C-alpha atoms as one frame of an Amber mdcrd trajectory, in Angstrom:
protein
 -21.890  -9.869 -39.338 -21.507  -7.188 -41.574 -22.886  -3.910 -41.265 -25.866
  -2.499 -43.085 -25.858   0.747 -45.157 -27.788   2.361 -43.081 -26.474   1.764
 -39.804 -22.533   2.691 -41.612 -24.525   5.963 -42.494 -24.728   6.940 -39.132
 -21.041   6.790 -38.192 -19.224  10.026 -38.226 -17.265  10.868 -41.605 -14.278
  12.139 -39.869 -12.580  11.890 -36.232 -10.268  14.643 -35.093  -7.700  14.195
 -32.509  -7.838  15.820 -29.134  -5.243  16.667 -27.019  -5.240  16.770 -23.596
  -2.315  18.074 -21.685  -2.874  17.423 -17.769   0.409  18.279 -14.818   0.302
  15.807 -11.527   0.195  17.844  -8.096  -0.348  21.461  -7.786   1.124  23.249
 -11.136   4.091  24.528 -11.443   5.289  27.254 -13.204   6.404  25.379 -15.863
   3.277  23.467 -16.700   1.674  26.744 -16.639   4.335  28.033 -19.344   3.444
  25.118 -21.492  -0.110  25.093 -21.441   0.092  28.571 -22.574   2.314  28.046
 -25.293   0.932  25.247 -26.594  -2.748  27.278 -26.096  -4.555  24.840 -24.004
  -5.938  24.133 -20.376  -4.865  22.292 -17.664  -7.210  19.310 -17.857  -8.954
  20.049 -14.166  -8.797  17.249 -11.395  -9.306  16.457  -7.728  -6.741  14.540
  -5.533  -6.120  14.471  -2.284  -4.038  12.674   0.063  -5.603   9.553   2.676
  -4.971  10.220   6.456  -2.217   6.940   5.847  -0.519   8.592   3.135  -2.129
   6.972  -0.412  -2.566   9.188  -2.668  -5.467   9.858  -5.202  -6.296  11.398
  -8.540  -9.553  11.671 -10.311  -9.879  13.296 -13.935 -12.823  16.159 -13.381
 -13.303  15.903 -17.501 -13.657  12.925 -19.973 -10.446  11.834 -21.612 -11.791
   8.498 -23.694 -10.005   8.535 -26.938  -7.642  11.847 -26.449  -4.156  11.898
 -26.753  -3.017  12.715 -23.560   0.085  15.136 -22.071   0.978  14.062 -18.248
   3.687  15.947 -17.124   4.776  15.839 -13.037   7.991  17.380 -11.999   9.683
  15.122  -9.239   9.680  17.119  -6.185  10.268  16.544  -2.923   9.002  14.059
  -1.339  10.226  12.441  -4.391   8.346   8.917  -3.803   5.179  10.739  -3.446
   5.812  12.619  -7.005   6.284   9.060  -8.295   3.606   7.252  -7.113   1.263
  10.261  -7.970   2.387  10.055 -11.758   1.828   5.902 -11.559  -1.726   6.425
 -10.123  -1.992   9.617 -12.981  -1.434   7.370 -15.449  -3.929   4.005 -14.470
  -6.643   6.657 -14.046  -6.034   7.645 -17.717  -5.528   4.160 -19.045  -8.314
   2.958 -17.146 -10.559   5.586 -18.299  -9.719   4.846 -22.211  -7.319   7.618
 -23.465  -5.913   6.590 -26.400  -2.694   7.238 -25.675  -0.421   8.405 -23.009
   2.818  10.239 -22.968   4.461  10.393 -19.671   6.718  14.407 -19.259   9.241
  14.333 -16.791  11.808  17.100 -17.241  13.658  15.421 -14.484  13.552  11.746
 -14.705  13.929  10.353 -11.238  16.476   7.718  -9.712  18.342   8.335 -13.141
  21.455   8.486 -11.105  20.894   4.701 -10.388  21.576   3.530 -13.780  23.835
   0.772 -13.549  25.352  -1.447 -10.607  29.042  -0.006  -8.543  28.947  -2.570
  -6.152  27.346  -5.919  -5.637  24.004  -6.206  -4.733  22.938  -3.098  -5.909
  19.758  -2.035  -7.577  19.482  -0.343 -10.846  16.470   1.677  -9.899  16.584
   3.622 -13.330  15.617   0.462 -14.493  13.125  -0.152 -12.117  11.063   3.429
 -12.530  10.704   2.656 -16.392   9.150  -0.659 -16.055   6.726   0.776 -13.428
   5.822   3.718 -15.894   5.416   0.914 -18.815   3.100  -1.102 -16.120   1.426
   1.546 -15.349   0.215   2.092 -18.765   2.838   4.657 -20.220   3.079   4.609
 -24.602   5.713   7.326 -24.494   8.204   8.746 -22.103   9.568  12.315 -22.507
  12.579  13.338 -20.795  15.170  16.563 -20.514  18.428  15.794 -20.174  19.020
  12.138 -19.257  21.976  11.387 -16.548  22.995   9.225 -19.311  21.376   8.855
 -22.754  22.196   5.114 -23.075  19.171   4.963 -19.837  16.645   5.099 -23.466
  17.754   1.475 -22.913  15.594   0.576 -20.583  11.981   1.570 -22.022  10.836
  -1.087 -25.001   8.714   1.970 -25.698   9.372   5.361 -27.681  11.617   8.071
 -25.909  11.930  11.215 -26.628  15.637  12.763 -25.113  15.167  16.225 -25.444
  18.403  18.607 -24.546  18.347  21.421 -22.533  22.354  22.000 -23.236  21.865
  23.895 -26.543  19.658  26.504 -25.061  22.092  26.998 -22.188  25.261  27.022
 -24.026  23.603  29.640 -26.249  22.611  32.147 -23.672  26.545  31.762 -22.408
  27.776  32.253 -26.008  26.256  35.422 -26.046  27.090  36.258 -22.557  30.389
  35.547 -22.443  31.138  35.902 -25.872  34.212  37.995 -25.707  35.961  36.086
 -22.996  38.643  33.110 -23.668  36.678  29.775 -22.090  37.701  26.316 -20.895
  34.760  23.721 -20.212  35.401  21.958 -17.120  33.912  18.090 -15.711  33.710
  18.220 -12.304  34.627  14.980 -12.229  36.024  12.352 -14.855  32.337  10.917
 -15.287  31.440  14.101 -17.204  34.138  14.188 -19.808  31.800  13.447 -22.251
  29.103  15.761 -21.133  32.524  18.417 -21.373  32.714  17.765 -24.526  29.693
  18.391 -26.112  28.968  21.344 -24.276  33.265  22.241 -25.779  31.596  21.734
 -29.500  27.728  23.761 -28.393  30.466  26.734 -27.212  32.613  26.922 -30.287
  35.121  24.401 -30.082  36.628  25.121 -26.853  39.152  23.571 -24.395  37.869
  21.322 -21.551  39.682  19.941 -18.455  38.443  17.769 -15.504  38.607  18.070
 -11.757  39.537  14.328 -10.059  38.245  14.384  -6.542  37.182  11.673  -3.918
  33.627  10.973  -3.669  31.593   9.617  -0.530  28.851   7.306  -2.076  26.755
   7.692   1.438  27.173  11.706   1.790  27.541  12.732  -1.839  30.327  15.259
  -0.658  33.132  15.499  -2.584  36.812  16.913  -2.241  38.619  17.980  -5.294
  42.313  16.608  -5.525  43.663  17.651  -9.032  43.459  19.060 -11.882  44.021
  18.359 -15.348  44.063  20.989 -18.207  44.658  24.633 -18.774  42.453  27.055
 -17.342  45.335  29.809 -16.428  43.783  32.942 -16.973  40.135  31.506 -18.578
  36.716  31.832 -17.770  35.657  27.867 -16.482  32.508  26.924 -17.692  31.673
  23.959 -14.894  29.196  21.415 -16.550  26.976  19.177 -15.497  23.467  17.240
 -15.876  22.304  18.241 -12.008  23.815  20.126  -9.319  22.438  18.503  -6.205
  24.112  19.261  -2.494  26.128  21.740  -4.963  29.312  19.866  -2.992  31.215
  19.118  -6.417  30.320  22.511  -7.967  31.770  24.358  -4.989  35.219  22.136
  -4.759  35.632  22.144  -8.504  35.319  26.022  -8.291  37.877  25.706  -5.316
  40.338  24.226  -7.656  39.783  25.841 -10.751  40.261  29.570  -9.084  43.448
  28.038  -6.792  44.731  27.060 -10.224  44.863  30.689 -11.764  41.156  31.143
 -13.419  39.584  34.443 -13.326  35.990  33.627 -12.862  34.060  30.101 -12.709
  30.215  29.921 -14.373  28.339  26.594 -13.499  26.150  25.225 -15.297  23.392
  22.341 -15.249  20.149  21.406 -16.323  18.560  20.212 -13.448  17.839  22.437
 -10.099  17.851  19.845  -7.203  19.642  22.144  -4.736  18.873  20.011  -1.699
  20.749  20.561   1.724  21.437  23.835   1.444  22.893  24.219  -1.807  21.657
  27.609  -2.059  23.457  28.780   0.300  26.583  26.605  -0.706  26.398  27.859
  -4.278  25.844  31.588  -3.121  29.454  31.791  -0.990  31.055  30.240  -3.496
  33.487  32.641  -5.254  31.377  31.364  -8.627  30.047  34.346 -10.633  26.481
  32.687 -12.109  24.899  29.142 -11.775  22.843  28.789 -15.117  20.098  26.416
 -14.437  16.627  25.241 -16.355  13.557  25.065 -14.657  13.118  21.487 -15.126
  12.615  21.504 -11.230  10.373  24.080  -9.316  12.637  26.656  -8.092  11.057
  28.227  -4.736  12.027  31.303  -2.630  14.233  28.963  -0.782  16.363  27.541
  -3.621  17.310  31.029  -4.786  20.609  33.095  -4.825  22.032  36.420  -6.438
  24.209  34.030  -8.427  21.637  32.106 -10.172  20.121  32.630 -13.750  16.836
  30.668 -14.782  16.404  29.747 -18.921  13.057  27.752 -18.970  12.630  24.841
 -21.032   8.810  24.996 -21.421   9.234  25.932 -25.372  11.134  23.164 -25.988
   9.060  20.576 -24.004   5.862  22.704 -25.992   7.322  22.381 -29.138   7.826
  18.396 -28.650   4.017  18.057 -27.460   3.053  19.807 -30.926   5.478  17.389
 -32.767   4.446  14.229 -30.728   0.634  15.261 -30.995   1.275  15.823 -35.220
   3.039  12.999 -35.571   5.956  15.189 -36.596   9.887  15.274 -36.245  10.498
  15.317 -32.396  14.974  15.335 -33.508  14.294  17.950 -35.989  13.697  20.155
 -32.374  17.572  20.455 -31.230  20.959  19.694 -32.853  23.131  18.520 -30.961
């Protein structure tokens, strides 16, 4: 049936976009950072935890038709973090927003991208088809483990790096000292050697060491590459236990360098990394806030560059339908 004149008369003549820009558990730091940038609120809600464990979120405001921010950081408990961002998202899909980008400056299980042994999971895999189920249009993430995991979402993705803004703060740092960039393990060569080009073309070598898959400790055997007298730049997407870090630092100073910087995007430091990291013999660990960094993850060592411009900046582009790529260059 089509409409009458009058009753098109009464339609609105023009519908403006709304954006909406809402962080799962308490907020961090970092969602603070970005709201403020991008000059917004935190969209208010109420959740609480069951006496079993389930977990709940209700939107306090009205979100039909907005286009919607949700960004969670993955902390520990990490299942919990997951599940909250799942629930986070129905609640938005089921309550009509028009669309909804999923933030996660730390995409979880991304270590689990691919099978080593039979009968293993790829649980990479797994989190982006419960995201898509859940009702996710668009996934935004900092620093993949590896960038080829865009695979697995038959959705947009938007890979933003973290490793530009780092290597600049150490360009100007460090700027008058001869560098090698250093994989702490022949998986990162690659990583090595784009942070080599971010730095000005330098050197890189790699530690080989032995690995425990169960205990994620690691003892460094050799070396290969000249770091004789150089500042080592250790590189990596996450320091974790802060095991590798520490025996690649081993080596590197053993083998005649004068000082060893670390370097990573993501802050897990579980299992007392701090403290690992700290008696070290390494001179900084430059990390991102990508991960909430409390009083107990700290160290004299450690230098914080925050990534909530960049992650800001993307919102503005996603939300304006502009360049998202145009944001790094790399």
């Amino acid at each position: 049936m089509t409409a009458s004149p009058s009753t098109l008369s009464r339609l609105p003549g023009t519908v403006t976009k709304r954006l909406m820009f809402l962080a799962g558990g308490t907020p961090t730091g970092l969602a603070r950072q970005i709201a403020d940038t991008l000059g917004v609120s935190i969209a208010p809600q109420t959740a609480h935890t069951f006496a079993n464990g389930e977990s709940f979120v209700r939107f306090d405001t009205s979100v039909r038709g907005s286009d919607t921010f949700v960004l969670h950081t993955a902390t520990t408990p990490l299942n919990t973090a997951l599940m909250e961002q799942l629930i986070m998202i129905d609640a938005l899909k089921r309550a009509s927003a028009k669309r909804i980008t999923v933030i996660w400056p730390f995409y979880p299980y991304a270590r689990q991208d691919k099978k080593h042994q039979g009968r293993e999971p790829v649980s990479a895999r797994l989190v982006a088809d419960l995201l898509a189920t859940a009702g996710a249009d668009r996934i935004v993430a900092v620093d993949l483990h590896t960038p080829q995991a865009q695979g697995f979402f038959d959705r947009p993705v938007d890979h933003l790096l973290a490793q530009p803004l780092l290597a600049g703060y150490l360009r100007e740092r460090y700027r008058d000292t001869t560098i090698t960039v250093v994989a702490p393990d022949s998986g990162r060569v690659k990583l090595a050697e784009t942070w080599a080009e971010l730095l000005g073309g330098q050197p890189i070598a790699f530690v080989q060491h032995r690995k425990s898959l169960h205990t994620h400790h690691a003892d460094a055997a050799s070396l290969i590459g000249e770091v004789t007298g150089r500042l080592c730049v250790v590189v990596d997407d996450m320091i974790d236990t802060g095991a590798t870090m520490v025996g690649a630092a081993r080596v590197l100073l053993a083998a005649g360098a004068t000082d060893v910087v670390a370097a990573a995007t993501h802050a897990v430091l579980s299992d007392g990394a701090a403290g690992r990291l700290s008696h070290s013999g390494i001179r900084e660990v430059v990390l991102t806030d990508t991960l909430p960094l409390t009083e107990d993850k700290r160290f004299p060592q450690l230098t914080v560059r925050s990534v909530a411009p960049l992650i800001a900046s993307a919102i503005e582009a996603i939300f304006t339908d502009g360049s998202v790529t145009s944001l790094f260059d790399c």
